[in-house]
Coordinates of C-alpha atoms in Angstrom, one line a residue:
M69 CA -82.6 -92.9 -51.1
S70 CA -83.0 -96.4 -49.4
A71 CA -86.2 -97.6 -47.8
H72 CA -84.5 -97.3 -44.4
D73 CA -83.5 -93.7 -45.1
M74 CA -87.0 -92.9 -46.3
Q75 CA -88.4 -94.4 -43.1
E76 CA -86.1 -92.1 -41.0
V77 CA -87.2 -89.1 -43.0
R78 CA -90.9 -90.0 -42.3
R79 CA -90.1 -90.4 -38.6
H80 CA -88.7 -86.9 -38.5
M81 CA -91.7 -85.6 -40.5
D82 CA -94.1 -87.2 -38.0
R83 CA -92.3 -85.7 -35.1
L84 CA -92.3 -82.2 -36.7
A85 CA -96.0 -82.4 -37.5
A86 CA -96.7 -83.5 -33.9
D87 CA -94.9 -80.4 -32.7
G88 CA -96.8 -78.1 -35.0
I89 CA -93.9 -77.4 -37.3
D90 CA -94.6 -77.2 -41.0
V91 CA -91.4 -75.5 -42.3
V92 CA -87.7 -76.5 -42.0
R93 CA -85.1 -73.9 -42.5
V94 CA -82.1 -75.6 -44.1
T95 CA -78.9 -73.6 -43.4
Y96 CA -75.2 -73.9 -44.1
P97 CA -72.2 -71.5 -43.7
D98 CA -70.7 -69.7 -46.7
L99 CA -67.0 -68.9 -46.9
I100 CA -67.2 -66.0 -44.4
G101 CA -69.5 -67.8 -42.0
T102 CA -72.7 -66.1 -43.0
D103 CA -75.7 -68.4 -42.9
R104 CA -77.2 -69.3 -46.3
A105 CA -80.6 -71.0 -46.1
R106 CA -83.9 -72.0 -47.7
D107 CA -87.2 -72.7 -46.1
V108 CA -88.6 -76.1 -47.0
L109 CA -92.2 -77.2 -46.4
V110 CA -92.1 -80.3 -44.3
E111 CA -94.0 -82.4 -46.9
E112 CA -91.2 -81.7 -49.4
L113 CA -88.4 -83.0 -47.1
P114 CA -88.2 -86.4 -48.9
R115 CA -87.5 -84.6 -52.2
A116 CA -84.9 -82.3 -50.6
M117 CA -83.2 -85.3 -49.0
E118 CA -83.1 -87.3 -52.2
H119 CA -82.1 -84.7 -54.7
G120 CA -80.8 -81.9 -52.6
L121 CA -81.6 -78.2 -52.8
A122 CA -79.9 -76.6 -55.7
F123 CA -77.8 -73.5 -54.9
C124 CA -75.2 -71.8 -57.2
R125 CA -71.7 -72.7 -56.1
A126 CA -70.7 -69.1 -56.5
V127 CA -72.6 -68.4 -53.2
Y128 CA -69.2 -69.2 -51.7
H129 CA -67.6 -66.5 -53.9
T130 CA -70.1 -63.8 -53.4
S131 CA -68.9 -60.7 -51.5
P132 CA -71.0 -59.0 -48.7
Q133 CA -71.8 -56.3 -51.3
G134 CA -73.3 -58.9 -53.7
D135 CA -70.4 -59.1 -56.2
V136 CA -69.3 -62.5 -57.5
V137 CA -65.6 -62.8 -57.0
P138 CA -63.8 -64.7 -59.9
V139 CA -62.8 -67.7 -57.9
S140 CA -62.0 -70.9 -59.8
G141 CA -65.0 -73.2 -60.1
G142 CA -67.5 -70.3 -60.1
L143 CA -67.7 -67.8 -62.9
D144 CA -65.1 -69.6 -65.0
A145 CA -67.1 -72.8 -64.9
G146 CA -70.4 -71.2 -65.8
L147 CA -71.8 -70.8 -62.3
P148 CA -72.6 -74.5 -61.6
D149 CA -74.7 -75.9 -58.9
I150 CA -74.1 -77.3 -55.5
A151 CA -76.6 -79.7 -53.8
V152 CA -77.6 -78.9 -50.2
R153 CA -79.2 -81.8 -48.3
P154 CA -80.8 -81.4 -44.9
D155 CA -78.9 -83.0 -42.0
L156 CA -82.0 -84.0 -40.0
G157 CA -79.9 -85.1 -37.1
T158 CA -79.4 -81.4 -36.3
L159 CA -83.1 -80.4 -36.4
T160 CA -84.2 -78.0 -33.6
A161 CA -87.3 -75.8 -33.3
L162 CA -86.7 -72.0 -33.6
P163 CA -88.0 -70.6 -30.3
W164 CA -88.8 -67.2 -31.8
E165 CA -90.4 -68.5 -35.1
P166 CA -93.6 -70.6 -34.4
G167 CA -94.0 -73.5 -36.8
V168 CA -90.4 -73.4 -38.0
A169 CA -87.5 -75.7 -37.2
S170 CA -83.9 -75.3 -38.3
C171 CA -81.3 -77.8 -39.4
L172 CA -77.8 -77.7 -40.8
A173 CA -77.0 -79.1 -44.2
E174 CA -74.5 -81.2 -46.1
V175 CA -73.1 -79.5 -49.2
V176 CA -71.9 -81.7 -52.1
D177 CA -71.1 -81.5 -55.8
P178 CA -74.2 -82.9 -57.5
A179 CA -72.1 -84.6 -60.2
T180 CA -69.8 -86.5 -57.9
G181 CA -71.4 -86.5 -54.5
A182 CA -68.2 -85.3 -53.0
P183 CA -68.2 -82.4 -50.5
A184 CA -68.1 -79.0 -52.1
P185 CA -64.4 -77.8 -52.1
E186 CA -65.3 -74.6 -50.2
S187 CA -67.6 -76.2 -47.6
P188 CA -66.2 -74.9 -44.2
R189 CA -68.0 -77.7 -42.3
D190 CA -66.3 -80.4 -44.5
L191 CA -62.9 -78.7 -44.2
L192 CA -63.2 -79.0 -40.4
R193 CA -64.1 -82.7 -40.8
R194 CA -61.0 -83.4 -42.9
V195 CA -58.8 -81.8 -40.3
L196 CA -60.5 -83.8 -37.5
D197 CA -59.9 -87.0 -39.5
R198 CA -56.2 -86.2 -39.5
C199 CA -56.3 -85.8 -35.7
A200 CA -58.2 -89.1 -35.3
E201 CA -55.3 -90.8 -37.1
R202 CA -53.1 -89.8 -34.2
G203 CA -55.7 -90.9 -31.6
L204 CA -56.7 -87.3 -30.8
R205 CA -60.2 -85.8 -30.4
P206 CA -60.0 -82.0 -30.2
V207 CA -62.4 -80.4 -27.6
V208 CA -63.3 -76.7 -28.1
G209 CA -65.0 -74.1 -26.0
P210 CA -65.9 -70.9 -28.1
E211 CA -66.2 -67.4 -26.6
L212 CA -67.8 -64.7 -28.8
E213 CA -68.5 -61.0 -28.2
Y214 CA -70.7 -58.7 -30.2
Y215 CA -72.1 -55.1 -30.3
L216 CA -75.8 -54.2 -30.3
C217 CA -76.8 -51.2 -32.3
D218 CA -80.0 -49.1 -32.6
A219 CA -81.2 -47.4 -35.8
A220 CA -79.9 -43.8 -36.0
P221 CA -82.1 -40.9 -37.2
D222 CA -79.8 -40.4 -40.2
G223 CA -80.4 -44.0 -41.4
G224 CA -77.2 -45.5 -40.0
W225 CA -76.6 -47.3 -36.8
R226 CA -75.5 -46.1 -33.3
R227 CA -74.7 -48.0 -30.1
Y228 CA -77.6 -49.2 -28.2
A229 CA -76.3 -48.0 -24.8
R230 CA -73.4 -45.6 -24.1
D231 CA -72.6 -46.0 -20.4
P232 CA -68.9 -46.6 -19.8
G233 CA -67.2 -48.7 -17.2
V234 CA -69.8 -51.5 -17.1
V235 CA -67.6 -54.5 -17.9
Y236 CA -68.7 -57.8 -16.3
T237 CA -72.1 -56.5 -15.3
A238 CA -75.7 -57.6 -15.8
G239 CA -79.0 -55.8 -15.4
L240 CA -80.5 -52.5 -16.5
R241 CA -77.5 -50.3 -15.7
A242 CA -75.7 -51.5 -18.8
D243 CA -78.7 -53.0 -20.7
P244 CA -81.7 -50.6 -20.3
D245 CA -84.0 -52.7 -22.5
N246 CA -83.0 -56.1 -21.1
H247 CA -81.6 -57.3 -24.4
L248 CA -79.3 -59.8 -22.8
L249 CA -81.9 -61.6 -20.8
R250 CA -84.3 -62.0 -23.7
T251 CA -81.5 -63.2 -26.0
L252 CA -80.0 -65.5 -23.4
R253 CA -83.3 -67.2 -22.9
Q254 CA -84.1 -67.6 -26.6
V255 CA -80.7 -69.0 -27.5
R256 CA -80.9 -71.4 -24.5
D257 CA -84.1 -72.8 -26.0
L258 CA -82.2 -73.3 -29.3
D259 CA -80.3 -76.1 -27.4
I260 CA -76.8 -75.0 -28.5
G261 CA -75.1 -75.3 -25.1
V262 CA -75.5 -71.7 -23.8
I263 CA -74.3 -71.2 -20.2
S264 CA -74.4 -67.5 -19.2
G265 CA -74.0 -64.0 -20.5
N266 CA -72.8 -60.6 -19.4
H267 CA -72.1 -57.1 -20.6
E268 CA -68.6 -56.8 -21.9
F269 CA -65.9 -54.2 -21.7
D270 CA -67.3 -51.4 -23.9
A271 CA -70.8 -49.8 -24.1
S272 CA -73.3 -52.0 -26.0
Q273 CA -70.9 -54.9 -26.1
F274 CA -72.1 -58.3 -24.9
E275 CA -70.8 -61.8 -24.4
I276 CA -72.8 -65.1 -24.2
N277 CA -70.8 -68.1 -23.2
L278 CA -71.1 -71.6 -24.8
T279 CA -70.0 -74.8 -23.2
H280 CA -67.2 -77.0 -24.6
S281 CA -67.7 -80.0 -26.8
D282 CA -66.0 -81.9 -29.6
A283 CA -64.7 -79.5 -32.3
L284 CA -67.4 -80.0 -35.0
S285 CA -70.2 -79.6 -32.5
A286 CA -68.5 -76.5 -31.1
A287 CA -68.3 -75.0 -34.6
D288 CA -71.9 -75.9 -35.4
R289 CA -73.1 -74.3 -32.1
A290 CA -71.0 -71.1 -32.6
F291 CA -72.3 -70.8 -36.2
R292 CA -75.9 -71.2 -35.0
F293 CA -75.3 -68.8 -32.1
K294 CA -74.1 -66.0 -34.3
A295 CA -77.0 -66.4 -36.7
A296 CA -79.5 -66.5 -33.8
V297 CA -78.2 -63.3 -32.2
K298 CA -78.3 -61.4 -35.5
E299 CA -81.8 -62.7 -36.2
L300 CA -83.1 -61.8 -32.7
A301 CA -81.7 -58.3 -33.0
R302 CA -83.4 -57.7 -36.3
R303 CA -86.7 -58.8 -34.9
E304 CA -86.4 -55.8 -32.5
G305 CA -85.3 -53.5 -35.3
R306 CA -81.7 -53.6 -34.1
L307 CA -78.4 -54.7 -35.5
A308 CA -76.1 -57.2 -33.7
T309 CA -72.7 -57.1 -35.3
F310 CA -69.8 -59.5 -34.8
M311 CA -67.6 -57.1 -36.8
A312 CA -64.0 -57.0 -35.3
K313 CA -64.0 -53.3 -34.5
P314 CA -67.1 -51.4 -35.4
F315 CA -66.3 -48.1 -33.6
N316 CA -63.2 -46.0 -33.5
D317 CA -63.6 -45.1 -29.8
A318 CA -64.2 -48.6 -28.5
G319 CA -62.5 -51.9 -28.3
G320 CA -62.9 -54.9 -30.6
S321 CA -64.9 -58.1 -30.3
G322 CA -63.0 -61.3 -29.8
F323 CA -63.6 -64.9 -30.7
H324 CA -61.5 -66.8 -28.2
L325 CA -61.1 -70.6 -28.5
H326 CA -60.3 -72.9 -25.6
L327 CA -58.7 -76.1 -27.0
S328 CA -57.8 -79.4 -25.4
C329 CA -57.6 -83.0 -26.7
A330 CA -59.1 -86.2 -25.5
D331 CA -57.9 -89.8 -26.2
A332 CA -60.1 -92.7 -27.2
E333 CA -61.2 -93.2 -23.5
G334 CA -62.1 -89.5 -23.2
R335 CA -59.2 -88.5 -21.0
N336 CA -57.7 -85.1 -21.4
V337 CA -54.3 -85.6 -22.9
F338 CA -53.2 -82.1 -22.2
D339 CA -52.9 -82.7 -18.5
D340 CA -49.8 -84.1 -16.8
P341 CA -49.0 -83.1 -13.2
A342 CA -45.4 -84.2 -13.7
G343 CA -44.9 -82.3 -16.9
A344 CA -43.5 -78.8 -17.3
Y345 CA -46.2 -76.2 -16.2
G346 CA -48.4 -79.2 -15.3
L347 CA -48.9 -79.8 -19.0
A348 CA -48.4 -83.0 -21.0
A349 CA -45.9 -82.9 -23.9
T350 CA -48.9 -83.1 -26.3
A351 CA -50.2 -79.8 -24.9
R352 CA -46.8 -78.1 -25.1
H353 CA -46.2 -79.3 -28.7
A354 CA -49.7 -78.1 -29.6
V355 CA -48.9 -74.6 -28.2
A356 CA -45.7 -74.6 -30.1
G357 CA -47.6 -75.4 -33.3
V358 CA -50.0 -72.6 -32.8
L359 CA -47.2 -70.2 -32.2
A360 CA -45.2 -71.4 -35.2
H361 CA -48.2 -71.1 -37.6
A362 CA -49.7 -67.9 -36.0
P363 CA -49.0 -65.6 -39.0
A364 CA -50.9 -67.9 -41.3
L365 CA -53.7 -68.5 -38.7
A366 CA -54.3 -64.7 -38.7
A367 CA -55.8 -65.0 -42.2
L368 CA -58.5 -67.4 -40.8
L369 CA -59.0 -66.0 -37.4
N370 CA -58.7 -62.3 -38.4
P371 CA -60.3 -62.5 -41.9
T372 CA -61.3 -59.0 -42.7
V373 CA -59.7 -55.6 -43.5
N374 CA -61.3 -54.3 -40.3
S375 CA -59.8 -57.2 -38.2
Y376 CA -56.4 -55.5 -38.0
K377 CA -57.8 -52.3 -36.5
R378 CA -58.7 -54.4 -33.4
F379 CA -55.0 -54.9 -32.6
G380 CA -52.6 -52.6 -30.7
P381 CA -51.0 -52.0 -27.4
D382 CA -53.3 -52.0 -24.3
T383 CA -56.2 -53.5 -26.3
L384 CA -56.0 -57.0 -24.7
A385 CA -56.1 -58.1 -28.4
P386 CA -52.9 -60.0 -29.1
W387 CA -50.8 -58.5 -31.8
L388 CA -47.6 -60.3 -30.8
I389 CA -46.8 -64.1 -31.0
D390 CA -46.4 -65.3 -27.5
W391 CA -47.8 -67.5 -24.8
G392 CA -48.2 -67.2 -21.0
M393 CA -49.6 -68.9 -17.9
D394 CA -53.0 -67.3 -17.1
N395 CA -51.8 -64.2 -18.8
R396 CA -54.4 -62.3 -20.8
S397 CA -51.9 -60.1 -22.5
A398 CA -50.5 -63.2 -24.3
M399 CA -51.8 -64.6 -27.6
V400 CA -52.0 -68.1 -26.1
R401 CA -53.1 -68.2 -22.5
I402 CA -52.9 -71.3 -20.4
P403 CA -55.8 -71.1 -17.9
P404 CA -55.0 -72.2 -14.3
E405 CA -57.2 -75.3 -14.3
R406 CA -55.6 -78.7 -14.7
G407 CA -56.9 -82.3 -14.7
S408 CA -59.9 -82.5 -17.0
G409 CA -59.8 -78.7 -17.4
A410 CA -56.3 -78.5 -18.8
R411 CA -56.4 -76.5 -22.0
M412 CA -55.0 -73.6 -24.0
E413 CA -56.9 -70.4 -24.8
L414 CA -56.1 -68.9 -28.2
R415 CA -57.0 -65.2 -27.9
L416 CA -56.0 -64.3 -31.5
G417 CA -59.4 -64.6 -33.2
D418 CA -62.0 -61.8 -33.6
A419 CA -65.7 -62.3 -33.7
S420 CA -65.9 -61.9 -37.5
A421 CA -64.2 -65.2 -38.1
N422 CA -66.0 -68.1 -39.6
P423 CA -66.3 -70.6 -36.7
Y424 CA -65.5 -73.6 -38.9
L425 CA -62.4 -72.1 -40.4
A426 CA -61.2 -70.6 -37.1
I427 CA -61.4 -74.0 -35.4
A428 CA -60.1 -75.9 -38.4
G429 CA -57.0 -73.7 -38.6
T430 CA -56.3 -73.8 -34.9
V431 CA -56.7 -77.5 -34.7
A432 CA -54.5 -78.0 -37.8
A433 CA -51.7 -75.8 -36.4
A434 CA -51.9 -77.7 -33.0
L435 CA -51.7 -81.0 -34.9
L436 CA -48.7 -79.8 -36.9
G437 CA -47.1 -78.9 -33.6
V438 CA -47.7 -82.4 -32.1
L439 CA -46.3 -84.0 -35.2
A440 CA -43.2 -81.7 -35.1
G441 CA -42.7 -82.5 -31.3
E442 CA -41.1 -79.1 -30.5
E443 CA -41.3 -77.1 -27.3
P444 CA -42.8 -73.6 -27.2
G445 CA -40.0 -71.8 -25.4
P446 CA -40.4 -69.9 -22.1
P447 CA -43.8 -68.3 -21.4
L448 CA -44.4 -64.6 -21.2
E449 CA -43.9 -63.1 -17.7
G450 CA -45.8 -60.0 -16.7
Y451 CA -47.6 -57.6 -19.1
G452 CA -46.9 -58.3 -22.8
Y453 CA -46.9 -56.2 -25.9
D454 CA -43.1 -55.9 -26.0
T455 CA -41.7 -56.3 -29.5
A456 CA -38.2 -56.9 -28.0
R457 CA -39.5 -60.2 -26.6
S458 CA -42.0 -61.4 -29.2
A459 CA -42.5 -61.1 -33.0
P460 CA -45.5 -59.3 -34.3
L461 CA -48.4 -60.8 -36.1
P462 CA -49.3 -59.6 -39.6
A463 CA -50.5 -56.0 -39.5
T464 CA -52.9 -56.2 -42.5
L465 CA -55.2 -58.7 -44.2
S466 CA -52.9 -58.8 -47.2
A467 CA -49.9 -59.7 -45.1
A468 CA -51.8 -62.4 -43.3
L469 CA -52.9 -63.9 -46.7
D470 CA -49.3 -63.9 -47.9
A471 CA -48.4 -65.7 -44.6
L472 CA -51.1 -68.4 -45.2
E473 CA -49.9 -68.9 -48.8
A474 CA -46.3 -69.2 -47.6
D475 CA -47.1 -71.7 -44.9
T476 CA -47.1 -74.8 -47.1
A477 CA -47.6 -77.2 -44.2
L478 CA -50.7 -75.6 -42.9
A479 CA -52.1 -74.9 -46.4
E480 CA -51.5 -78.6 -47.4
L481 CA -53.4 -79.8 -44.2
L482 CA -56.3 -77.5 -45.0
G483 CA -56.3 -78.6 -48.6
K484 CA -55.1 -77.0 -51.8
D485 CA -58.6 -76.4 -53.3
F486 CA -59.9 -74.6 -50.2
T487 CA -56.8 -72.6 -49.6
T488 CA -56.7 -71.4 -53.3
S489 CA -60.4 -70.4 -53.1
F490 CA -60.0 -68.6 -49.8
L491 CA -56.9 -66.7 -50.9
S492 CA -58.6 -65.6 -54.2
Y493 CA -61.8 -64.5 -52.4
K494 CA -60.0 -62.6 -49.6
R495 CA -57.4 -60.9 -51.9
D496 CA -60.3 -59.5 -53.9
E497 CA -61.6 -58.0 -50.6
A498 CA -58.2 -56.4 -49.8
A499 CA -57.9 -55.0 -53.4
R500 CA -61.4 -53.5 -53.3
F501 CA -60.6 -51.8 -50.0
R502 CA -57.3 -50.3 -51.4
R503 CA -59.3 -48.7 -54.2
F504 CA -62.1 -47.3 -51.9
V505 CA -62.0 -43.6 -50.8
T506 CA -62.9 -43.5 -47.1
D507 CA -64.5 -40.8 -44.9
W508 CA -61.3 -40.5 -43.1
E509 CA -59.4 -39.5 -46.3
F510 CA -62.0 -36.9 -47.2
T511 CA -62.0 -35.4 -43.7
E512 CA -58.2 -35.4 -43.6
Y513 CA -57.5 -34.0 -47.0
A514 CA -60.4 -32.4 -48.8
Y515 CA -60.5 -29.1 -46.9
H516 CA -56.8 -28.5 -46.8
L517 CA -55.3 -29.8 -50.1

């Protein structure tokens, strides 16, 4: 580490000490978007910056149940290290944890100094570099929904509140313990661009809105938002889940992405009053790219076995490949704003998606559309969900993974090493589910067969 770099580290350390902070939580996303972290004493920051914090690379290959999936570069390589270095430019105090600040991290191969092949943050950077070659700077606004649960007497989890018909409300009628207000204020103080919040469609379902920004910042903020909401719920003895569809009798939770692109001067290149639908050719080509690569995108934006239970007629979760003008039954919606607000809204994703992979995949598909220069075809008119008009998305995780492998253009843009690792990891998940005997099967068959 150079003398200048050491001086910068010391400057950060002095500021942290002045703010009464003696611990830095260094965090980074794994392959599924879960935050992995280590708490570092402030006086040890120079060592962490110079040498990195050693983690096993197989953290990227570890399932939610704690099994290490045999992905290349992990078990077969003897479980080597990755080096995790604090990104001190992302330091922010944790409002709910006195004396603790949090920062994101850079993850590299300690032998080469190159980014770790599975690093979601670096995958997004590579895609954005390709956009920059075309003079495009993607701008993203993330929208995330989640459910809040209370501990149940039997040791499981049940919905925090059960009142129906409270979509787009705020206050005690849908939120008897003021969860939303507390959470909204805490994540506001995390300085991640929080705007507002409300109760969503189903009982115990909430949405907190984040502002738009450049794509990497948007992914960073969505990642930190999800981690913060889960942490705040646990502090109250509750569970906040971004699972796609946690309850049979309720709808799913979405992860909608609003995407536009700016040029070098910051102008929105999706807007053109003289263009078809008031959209520039760049915007129309981007929409066409997202539609063309939608089956493969499903693997990244709907990345779990559970994801595909969110889809279906009358769910407002898109299961057909279509687009429309201000039409919420379409997979790609064009909101009515034009000028600086011209954009597309991709409604495909669910809340379980890794923000970095969801945004990287969406931006990559849009870029491929711009490069191909094709038009998207006529927009959906009226209520959608008609298979005579639009092709369906993959109906299972396995089918989506097959679509990603077959989409060589998208897989190449995302990178062979990443795509191979992701496919191996997720196919193991699908295989484990196929072997697992569910409660539904026991109830359906055990008493009668």
